[in-house]
CSV table of C-alpha atoms and ligand atoms in Angstrom, one decimal:
chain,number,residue,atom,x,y,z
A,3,UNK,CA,10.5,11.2,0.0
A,4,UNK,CA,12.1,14.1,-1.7
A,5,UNK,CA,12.9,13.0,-5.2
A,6,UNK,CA,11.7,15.0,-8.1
A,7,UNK,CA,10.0,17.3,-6.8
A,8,UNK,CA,11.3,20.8,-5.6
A,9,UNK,CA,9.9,20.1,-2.4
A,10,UNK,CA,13.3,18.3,-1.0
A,11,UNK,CA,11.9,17.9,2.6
A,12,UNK,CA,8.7,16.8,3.2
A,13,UNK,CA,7.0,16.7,7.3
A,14,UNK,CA,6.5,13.7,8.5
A,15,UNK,CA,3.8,12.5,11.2
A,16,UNK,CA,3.2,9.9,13.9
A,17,UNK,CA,0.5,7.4,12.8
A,18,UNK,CA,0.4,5.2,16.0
A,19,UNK,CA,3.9,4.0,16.1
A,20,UNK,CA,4.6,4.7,12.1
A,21,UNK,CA,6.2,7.7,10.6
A,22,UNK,CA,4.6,8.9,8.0
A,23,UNK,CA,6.9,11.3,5.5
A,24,UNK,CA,10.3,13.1,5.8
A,25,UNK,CA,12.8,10.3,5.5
A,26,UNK,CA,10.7,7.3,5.8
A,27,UNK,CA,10.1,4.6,3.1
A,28,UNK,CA,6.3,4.5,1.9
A,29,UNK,CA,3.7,2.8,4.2
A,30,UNK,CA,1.9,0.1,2.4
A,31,UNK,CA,-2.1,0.4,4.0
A,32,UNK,CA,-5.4,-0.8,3.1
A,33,UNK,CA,-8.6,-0.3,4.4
A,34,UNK,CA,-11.5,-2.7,5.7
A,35,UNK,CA,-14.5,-3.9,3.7
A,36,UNK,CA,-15.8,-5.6,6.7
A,37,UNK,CA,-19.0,-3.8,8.5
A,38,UNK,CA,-16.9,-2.0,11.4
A,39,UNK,CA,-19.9,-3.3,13.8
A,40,UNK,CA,-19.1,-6.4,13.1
A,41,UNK,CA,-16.0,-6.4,15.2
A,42,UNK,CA,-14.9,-10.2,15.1
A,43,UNK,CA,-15.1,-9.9,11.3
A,44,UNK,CA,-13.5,-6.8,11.3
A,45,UNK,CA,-10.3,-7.7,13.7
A,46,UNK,CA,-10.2,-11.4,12.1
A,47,UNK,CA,-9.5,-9.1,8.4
A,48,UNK,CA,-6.9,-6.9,10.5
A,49,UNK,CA,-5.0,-9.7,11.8
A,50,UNK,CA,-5.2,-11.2,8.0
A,51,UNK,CA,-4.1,-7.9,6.4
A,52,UNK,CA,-1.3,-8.0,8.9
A,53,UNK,CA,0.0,-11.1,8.5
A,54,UNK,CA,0.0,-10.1,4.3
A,55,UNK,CA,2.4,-7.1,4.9
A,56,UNK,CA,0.0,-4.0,5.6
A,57,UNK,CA,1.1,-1.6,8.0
A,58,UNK,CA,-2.0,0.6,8.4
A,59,UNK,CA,-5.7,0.2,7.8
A,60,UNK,CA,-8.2,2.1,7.8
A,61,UNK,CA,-12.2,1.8,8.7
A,62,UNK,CA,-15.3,3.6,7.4
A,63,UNK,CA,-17.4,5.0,10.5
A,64,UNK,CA,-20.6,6.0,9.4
A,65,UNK,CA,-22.2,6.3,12.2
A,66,UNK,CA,-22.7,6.2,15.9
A,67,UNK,CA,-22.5,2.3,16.4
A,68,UNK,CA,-19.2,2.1,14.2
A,69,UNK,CA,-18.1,4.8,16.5
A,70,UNK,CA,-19.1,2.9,19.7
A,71,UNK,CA,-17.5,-0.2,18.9
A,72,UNK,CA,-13.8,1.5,17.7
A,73,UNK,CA,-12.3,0.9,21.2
A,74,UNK,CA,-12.7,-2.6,21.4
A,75,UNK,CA,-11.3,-2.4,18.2
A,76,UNK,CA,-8.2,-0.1,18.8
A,77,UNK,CA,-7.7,-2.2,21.4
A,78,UNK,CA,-7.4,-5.6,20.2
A,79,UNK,CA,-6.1,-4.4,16.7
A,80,UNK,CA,-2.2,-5.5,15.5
A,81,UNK,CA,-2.7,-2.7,13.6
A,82,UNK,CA,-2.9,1.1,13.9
A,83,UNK,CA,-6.6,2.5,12.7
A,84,UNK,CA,-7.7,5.4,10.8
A,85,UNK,CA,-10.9,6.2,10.9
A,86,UNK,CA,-12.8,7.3,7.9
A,87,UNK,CA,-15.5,10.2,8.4
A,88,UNK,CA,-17.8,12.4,6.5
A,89,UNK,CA,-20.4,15.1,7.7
A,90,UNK,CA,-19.6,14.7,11.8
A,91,UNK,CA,-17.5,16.4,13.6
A,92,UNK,CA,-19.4,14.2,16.9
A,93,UNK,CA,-17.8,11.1,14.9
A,94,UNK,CA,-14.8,12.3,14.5
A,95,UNK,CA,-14.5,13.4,18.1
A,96,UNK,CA,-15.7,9.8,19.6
A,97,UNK,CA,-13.2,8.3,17.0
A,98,UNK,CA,-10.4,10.1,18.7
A,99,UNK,CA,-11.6,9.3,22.4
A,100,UNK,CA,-11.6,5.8,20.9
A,101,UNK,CA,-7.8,6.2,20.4
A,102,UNK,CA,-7.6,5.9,16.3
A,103,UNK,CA,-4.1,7.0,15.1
A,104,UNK,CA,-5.4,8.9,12.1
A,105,UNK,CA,-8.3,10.1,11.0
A,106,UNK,CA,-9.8,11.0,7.4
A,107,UNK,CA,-11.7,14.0,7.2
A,108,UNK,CA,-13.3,16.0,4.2
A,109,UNK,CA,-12.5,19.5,6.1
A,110,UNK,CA,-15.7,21.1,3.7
A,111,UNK,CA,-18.1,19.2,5.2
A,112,UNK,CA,-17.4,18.5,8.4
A,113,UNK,CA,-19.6,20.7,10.0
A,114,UNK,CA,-18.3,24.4,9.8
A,115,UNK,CA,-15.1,26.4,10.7
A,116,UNK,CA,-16.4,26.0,14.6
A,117,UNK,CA,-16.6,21.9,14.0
A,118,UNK,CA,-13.7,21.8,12.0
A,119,UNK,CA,-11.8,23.4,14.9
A,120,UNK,CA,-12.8,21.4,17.9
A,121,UNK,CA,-12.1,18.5,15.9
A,122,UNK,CA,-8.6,19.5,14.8
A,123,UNK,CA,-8.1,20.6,18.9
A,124,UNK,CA,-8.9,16.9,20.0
A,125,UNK,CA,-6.8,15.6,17.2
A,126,UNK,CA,-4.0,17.6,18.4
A,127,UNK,CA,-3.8,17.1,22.0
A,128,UNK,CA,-3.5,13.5,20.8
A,129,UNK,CA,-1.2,14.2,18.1
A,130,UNK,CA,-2.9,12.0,16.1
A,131,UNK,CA,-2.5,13.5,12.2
A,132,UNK,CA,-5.7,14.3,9.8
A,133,UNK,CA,-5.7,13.2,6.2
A,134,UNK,CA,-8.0,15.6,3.5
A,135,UNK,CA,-8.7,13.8,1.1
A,136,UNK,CA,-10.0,15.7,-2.4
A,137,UNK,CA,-11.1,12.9,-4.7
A,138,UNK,CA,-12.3,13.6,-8.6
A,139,UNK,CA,-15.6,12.1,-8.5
A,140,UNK,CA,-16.6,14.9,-5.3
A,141,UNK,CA,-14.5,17.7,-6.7
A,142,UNK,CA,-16.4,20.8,-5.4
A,143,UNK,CA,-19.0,22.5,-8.5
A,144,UNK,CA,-17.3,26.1,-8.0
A,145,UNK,CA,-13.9,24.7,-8.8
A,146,UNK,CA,-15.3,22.2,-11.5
A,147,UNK,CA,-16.5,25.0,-12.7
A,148,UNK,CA,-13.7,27.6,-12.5
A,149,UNK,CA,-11.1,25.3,-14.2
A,150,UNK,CA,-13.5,24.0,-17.0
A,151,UNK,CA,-13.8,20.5,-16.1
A,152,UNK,CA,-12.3,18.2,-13.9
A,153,UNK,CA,-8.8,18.9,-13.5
A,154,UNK,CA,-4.9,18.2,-11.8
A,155,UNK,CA,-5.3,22.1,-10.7
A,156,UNK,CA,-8.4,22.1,-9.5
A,157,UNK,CA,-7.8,19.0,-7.2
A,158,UNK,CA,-4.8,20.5,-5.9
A,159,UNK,CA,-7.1,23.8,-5.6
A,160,UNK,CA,-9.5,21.3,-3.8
A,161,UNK,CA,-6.7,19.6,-1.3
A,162,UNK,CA,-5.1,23.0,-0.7
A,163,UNK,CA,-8.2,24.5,0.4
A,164,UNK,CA,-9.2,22.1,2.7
A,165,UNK,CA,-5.5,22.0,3.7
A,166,UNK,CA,-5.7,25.7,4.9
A,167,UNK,CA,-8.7,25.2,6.8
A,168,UNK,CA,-7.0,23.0,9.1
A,169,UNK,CA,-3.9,25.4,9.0
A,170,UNK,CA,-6.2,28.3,9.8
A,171,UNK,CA,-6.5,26.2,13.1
A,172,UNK,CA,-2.7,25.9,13.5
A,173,UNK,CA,-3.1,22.2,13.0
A,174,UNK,CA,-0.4,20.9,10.9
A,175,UNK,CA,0.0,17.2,11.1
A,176,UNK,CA,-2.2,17.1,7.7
A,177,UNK,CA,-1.3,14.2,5.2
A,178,UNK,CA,-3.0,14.8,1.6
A,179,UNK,CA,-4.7,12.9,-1.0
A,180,UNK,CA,-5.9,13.7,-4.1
A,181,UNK,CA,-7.7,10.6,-6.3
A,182,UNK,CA,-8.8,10.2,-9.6
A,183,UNK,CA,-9.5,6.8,-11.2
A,184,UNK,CA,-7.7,8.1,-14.3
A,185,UNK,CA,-3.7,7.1,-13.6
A,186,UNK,CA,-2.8,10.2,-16.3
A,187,UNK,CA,-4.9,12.6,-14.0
A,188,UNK,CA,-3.7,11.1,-11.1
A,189,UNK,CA,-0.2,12.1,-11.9
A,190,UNK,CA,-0.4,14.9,-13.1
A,191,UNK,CA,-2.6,15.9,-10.1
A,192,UNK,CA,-0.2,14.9,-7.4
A,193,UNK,CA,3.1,16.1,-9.4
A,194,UNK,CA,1.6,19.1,-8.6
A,195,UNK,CA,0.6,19.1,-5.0
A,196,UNK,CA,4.2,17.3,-4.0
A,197,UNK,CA,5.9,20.8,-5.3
A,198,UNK,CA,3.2,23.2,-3.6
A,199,UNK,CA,3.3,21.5,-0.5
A,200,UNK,CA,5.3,19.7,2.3
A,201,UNK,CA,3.2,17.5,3.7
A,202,UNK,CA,3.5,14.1,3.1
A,203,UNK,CA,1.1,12.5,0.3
A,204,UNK,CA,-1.2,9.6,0.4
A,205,UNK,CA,-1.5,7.9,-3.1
A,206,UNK,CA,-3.0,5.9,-5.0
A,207,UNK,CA,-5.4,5.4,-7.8
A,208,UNK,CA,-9.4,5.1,-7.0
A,209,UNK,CA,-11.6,2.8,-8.1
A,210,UNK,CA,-8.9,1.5,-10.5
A,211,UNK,CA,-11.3,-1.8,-11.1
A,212,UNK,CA,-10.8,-5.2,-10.9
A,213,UNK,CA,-8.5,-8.0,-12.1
A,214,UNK,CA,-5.3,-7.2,-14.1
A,215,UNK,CA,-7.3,-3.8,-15.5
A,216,UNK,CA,-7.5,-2.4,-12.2
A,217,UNK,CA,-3.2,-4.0,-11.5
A,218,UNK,CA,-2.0,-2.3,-14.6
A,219,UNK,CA,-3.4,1.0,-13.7
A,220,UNK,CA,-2.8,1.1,-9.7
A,221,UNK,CA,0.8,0.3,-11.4
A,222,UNK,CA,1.3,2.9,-13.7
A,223,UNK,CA,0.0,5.6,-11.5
A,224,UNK,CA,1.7,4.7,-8.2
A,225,UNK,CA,4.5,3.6,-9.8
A,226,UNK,CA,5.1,6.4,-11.8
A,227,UNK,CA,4.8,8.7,-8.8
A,228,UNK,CA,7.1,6.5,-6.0
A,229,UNK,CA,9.9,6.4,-9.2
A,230,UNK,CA,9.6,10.4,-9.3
A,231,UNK,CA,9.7,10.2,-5.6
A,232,UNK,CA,6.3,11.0,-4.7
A,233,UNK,CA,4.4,9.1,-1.9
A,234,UNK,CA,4.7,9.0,1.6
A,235,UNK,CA,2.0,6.0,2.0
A,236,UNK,CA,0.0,4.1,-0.5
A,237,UNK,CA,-2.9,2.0,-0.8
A,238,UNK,CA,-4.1,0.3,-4.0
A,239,UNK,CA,-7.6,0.4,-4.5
A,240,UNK,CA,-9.1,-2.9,-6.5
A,241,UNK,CA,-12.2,-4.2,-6.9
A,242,UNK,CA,-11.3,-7.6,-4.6
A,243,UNK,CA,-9.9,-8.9,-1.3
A,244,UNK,CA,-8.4,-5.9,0.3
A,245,UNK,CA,-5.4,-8.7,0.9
A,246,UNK,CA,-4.8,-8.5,-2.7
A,247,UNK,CA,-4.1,-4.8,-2.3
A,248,UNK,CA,-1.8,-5.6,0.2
A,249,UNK,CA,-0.1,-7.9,-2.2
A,250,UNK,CA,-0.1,-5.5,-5.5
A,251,UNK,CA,1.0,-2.3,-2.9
A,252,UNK,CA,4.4,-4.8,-1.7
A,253,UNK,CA,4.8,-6.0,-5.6
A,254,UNK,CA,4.9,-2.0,-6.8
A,255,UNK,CA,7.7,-1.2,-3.9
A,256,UNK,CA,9.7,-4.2,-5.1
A,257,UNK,CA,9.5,-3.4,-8.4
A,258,UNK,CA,11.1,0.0,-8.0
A,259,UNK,CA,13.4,-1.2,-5.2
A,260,UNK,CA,11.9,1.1,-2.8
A,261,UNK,CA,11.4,-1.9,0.1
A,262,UNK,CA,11.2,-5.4,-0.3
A,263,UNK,CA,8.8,-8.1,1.3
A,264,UNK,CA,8.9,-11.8,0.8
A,265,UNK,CA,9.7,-13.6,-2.7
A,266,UNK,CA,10.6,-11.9,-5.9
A,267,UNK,CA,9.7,-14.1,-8.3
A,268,UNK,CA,11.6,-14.5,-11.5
A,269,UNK,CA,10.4,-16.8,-14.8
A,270,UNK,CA,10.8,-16.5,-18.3
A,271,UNK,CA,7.6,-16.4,-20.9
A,272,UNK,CA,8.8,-19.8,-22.4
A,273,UNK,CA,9.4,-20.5,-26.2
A,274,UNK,CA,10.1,-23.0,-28.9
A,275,UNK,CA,13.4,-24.3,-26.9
A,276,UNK,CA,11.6,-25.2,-23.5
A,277,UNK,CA,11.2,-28.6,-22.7
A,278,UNK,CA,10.0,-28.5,-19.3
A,279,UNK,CA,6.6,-27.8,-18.1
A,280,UNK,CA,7.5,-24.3,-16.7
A,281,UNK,CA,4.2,-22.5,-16.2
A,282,UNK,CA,3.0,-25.5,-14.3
A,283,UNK,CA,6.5,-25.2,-12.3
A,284,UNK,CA,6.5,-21.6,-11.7
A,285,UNK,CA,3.0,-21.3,-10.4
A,286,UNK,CA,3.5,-24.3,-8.1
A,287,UNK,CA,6.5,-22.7,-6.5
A,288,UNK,CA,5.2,-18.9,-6.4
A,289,UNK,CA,1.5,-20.6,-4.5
A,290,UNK,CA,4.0,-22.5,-2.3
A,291,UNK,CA,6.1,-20.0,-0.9
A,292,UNK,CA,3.4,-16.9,-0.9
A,293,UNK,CA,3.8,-17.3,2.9
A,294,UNK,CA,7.2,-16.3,3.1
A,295,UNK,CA,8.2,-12.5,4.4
A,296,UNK,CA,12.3,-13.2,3.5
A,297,UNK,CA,12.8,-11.0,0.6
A,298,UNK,CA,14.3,-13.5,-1.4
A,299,UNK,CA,14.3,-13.7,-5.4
A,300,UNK,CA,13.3,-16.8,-7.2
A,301,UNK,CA,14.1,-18.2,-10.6
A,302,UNK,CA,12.1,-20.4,-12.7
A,303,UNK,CA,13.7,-20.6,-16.1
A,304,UNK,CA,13.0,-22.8,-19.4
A,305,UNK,CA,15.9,-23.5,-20.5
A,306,UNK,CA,19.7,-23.4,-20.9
A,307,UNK,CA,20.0,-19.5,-22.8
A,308,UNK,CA,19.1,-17.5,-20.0
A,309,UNK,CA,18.1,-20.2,-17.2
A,310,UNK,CA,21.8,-20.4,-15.7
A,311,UNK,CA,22.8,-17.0,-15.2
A,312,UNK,CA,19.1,-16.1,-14.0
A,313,UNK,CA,19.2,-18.8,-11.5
A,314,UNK,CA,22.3,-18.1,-10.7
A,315,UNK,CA,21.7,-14.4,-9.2
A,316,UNK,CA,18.7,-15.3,-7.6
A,317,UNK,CA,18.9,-16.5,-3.9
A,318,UNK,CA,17.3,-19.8,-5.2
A,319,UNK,CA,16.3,-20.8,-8.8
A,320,UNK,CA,15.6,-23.6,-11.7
A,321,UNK,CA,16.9,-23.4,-15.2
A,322,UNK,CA,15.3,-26.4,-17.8
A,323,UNK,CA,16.6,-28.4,-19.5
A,324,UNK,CA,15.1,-31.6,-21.6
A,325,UNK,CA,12.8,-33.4,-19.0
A,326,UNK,CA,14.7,-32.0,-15.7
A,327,UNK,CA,15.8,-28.7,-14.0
A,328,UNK,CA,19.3,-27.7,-12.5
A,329,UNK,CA,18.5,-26.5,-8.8
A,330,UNK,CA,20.4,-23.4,-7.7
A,331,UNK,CA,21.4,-22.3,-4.1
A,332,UNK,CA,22.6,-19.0,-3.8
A,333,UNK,CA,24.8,-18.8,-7.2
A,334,UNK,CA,25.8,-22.6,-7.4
A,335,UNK,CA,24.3,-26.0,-8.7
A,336,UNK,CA,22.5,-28.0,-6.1
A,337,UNK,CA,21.5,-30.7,-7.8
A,338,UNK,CA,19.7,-32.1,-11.2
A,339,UNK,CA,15.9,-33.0,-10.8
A,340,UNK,CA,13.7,-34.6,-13.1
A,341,UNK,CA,11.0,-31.9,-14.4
A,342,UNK,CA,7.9,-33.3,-12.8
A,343,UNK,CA,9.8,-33.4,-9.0
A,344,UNK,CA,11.7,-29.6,-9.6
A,345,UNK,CA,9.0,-27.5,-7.8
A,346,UNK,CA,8.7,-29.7,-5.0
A,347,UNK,CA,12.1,-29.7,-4.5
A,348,UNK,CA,12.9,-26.2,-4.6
A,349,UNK,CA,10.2,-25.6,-2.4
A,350,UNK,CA,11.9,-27.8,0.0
A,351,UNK,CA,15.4,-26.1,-0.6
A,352,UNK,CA,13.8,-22.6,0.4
A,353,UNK,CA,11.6,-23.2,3.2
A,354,UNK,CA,14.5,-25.1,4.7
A,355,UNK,CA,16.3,-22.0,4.3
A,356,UNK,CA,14.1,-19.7,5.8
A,357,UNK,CA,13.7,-22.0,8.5
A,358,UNK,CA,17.8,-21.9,9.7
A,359,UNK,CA,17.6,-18.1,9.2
A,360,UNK,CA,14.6,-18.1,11.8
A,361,UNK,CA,16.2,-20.1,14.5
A,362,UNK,CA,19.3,-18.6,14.3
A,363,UNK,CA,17.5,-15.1,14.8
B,417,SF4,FE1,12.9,-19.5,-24.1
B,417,SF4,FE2,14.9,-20.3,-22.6
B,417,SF4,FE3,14.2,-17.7,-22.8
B,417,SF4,FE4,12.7,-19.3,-21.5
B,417,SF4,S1,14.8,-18.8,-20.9
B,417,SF4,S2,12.0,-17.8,-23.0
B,417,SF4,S3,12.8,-21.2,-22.6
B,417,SF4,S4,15.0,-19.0,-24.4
């Protein structure tokens, strides 16, 4: 993405069969909290992270028998891998002859300029990118204490470094992240980086926490980067289910437009005028069609001042009135349902819907 940064064309690499940068929308990615030795519980979370919407996951291998048991893996995984490594270059190098399409290195402390190199070589001839990844809470000492503190610079100081030891290598398919669990540092950090650099940008916002705390700050500071532009692939880091990442990375694209996934849902905050049971209505229907990958958008409204003509542009929607709902179908009036029967009907309207579309495909 070019946006507003001077940098107006970004590289772009292969991550299995993604691109990653240059013209492509953002990858949404997670990674595994499974024990990567435990491979049936670590491909049963793949195939369930796939079937939420995420494109790319990665795995922490922290030692040989992670290492040994990433074929089986690779092989039986819907999804491409990246493989997560810290002070081994011999990891890194059985990760790549166990086909990972990406790895995530810390270039500093991999080993040495010798390691480094023979890594990047094998990661090369297999074209298979390298993400450094600087992150606040392991900011290097000299920098911390060159800049004063924990800064955006020195974290771009941090990525760029490690950057250049990779390009003193000639290896080039680098992506770049830089975290802080501060969504102000966070930004300002990678405003940075996307106008000293081309490669593409990995964000997110670390440890962000749990529950709506750690929503609203993955939020603001991915969302405030993808509107500006910035962020070639993202993964939202919360305290929970790694699915819920998933969810919260597909909800922030939607939001800005970038690329759409299943329902947008729509529903008012209710007031003195609503008559119906709404928040009971609107949760129903949003639980019922979480399975759905049309990106369709959904109205539940309370009543008759902004009910209609909400329902009305949504694909499918409900606007109260006293005791029932009036059922919309793409811009017109179904049918009037009594309150307590609305969800179940519109429910029905949809998945019938999305059913036609899928046999006609
Ligand atoms: Fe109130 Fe109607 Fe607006 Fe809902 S749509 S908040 S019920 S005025």
């Amino acid at each position: 993405m070019g946006g507003w940064s001077t940098v107006k064309k970004r590289r772009s690499v292969k991550v299995g069969n993604l691109t990653m940068g240059g013209e492509a929308p953002p990858i949404v990615q997670s990674m595994n909290n499974t024990l990567t030795t435990d491979v049936k519980a670590t491909l049963n979370q793949i195939e369930a992270l796939a079937r939420v919407g995420c494109e790319l996951t990665r795995l922490a291998v922290p030692d040989r028998a992670a290492a040994d048991v990433l074929p089986e893996i690779v092989r039986n995984s819907p999804l491409p891998i990246v493989a997560d490594i810290h002070f081994s270059a011999d990891l890194a190098l059985r990760s790549l002859e166990a086909g990972v399409s990406k790895l995530r290195i810390n270039p500093g402390n991999i080993g040495g300029p010798d390691k480094l190199r023979e890594v990047a070589v094998a990661a090369a001839a297999r074209r298979v990118p390298i993400r450094v990844g600087v992150n606040a809470g392991s900011l290097e000492a000299r920098i911390i204490a060159e800049e004063g503190g924990v800064t955006a610079h020195g974290l771009v100081r941090s990525a760029l470094e490690a950057a250049r030891l990779l390009e003193e290598v000639n290896f080039r398919d680098i992506v770049i992240s830089l975290k802080a669990s501060s969504p102000a540092l966070t930004i300002a950090a990678y405003r940075e980086l996307a106008d000293r650099c081309d490669y593409p940008l990995h964000i997110g916002v670390t440890e962000a926490g749990f529950g709506s705390t750690g929503l609203i700050r993955s939020a603001v500071g991915i969302g405030t980067l993808l509107a500006e532009g910035i962020g070639d692939t993202l993964r939202v880091s919360l305290t929970d289910d790694p699915l819920a990442e998933v969810a919260a990375a597909w909800d922030i694209l939607a939001a800005l437009d970038l690329r759409r996934r299943g329902p947008t849902f729509v529903s008012c905050p209710t007031c003195g005028r609503t008559q119906v049971d709404l928040v009971r209505t609107a949760a129903e229907v949003k639980n019922a069609l979480a399975h759905i990958t049309e990106p369709l958008t959904i109205a539940v409204m309370g009543c008759a001042v902004n009910g209609p003509g909400e329902a009305r542009e949504a694909d499918f929607g409900l606007a109260g009135g006293k005791d029932f709902f009036a059922l919309f179908s793409r811009g017109e009036v179904l049918e009037k349902v009594p309150a307590e029967r609305a969800a179940a009907r519109l429910i029905e309207v949809v998945n019938e819907y999305v059913a036609g579309k899928a046999s006609d495909a």
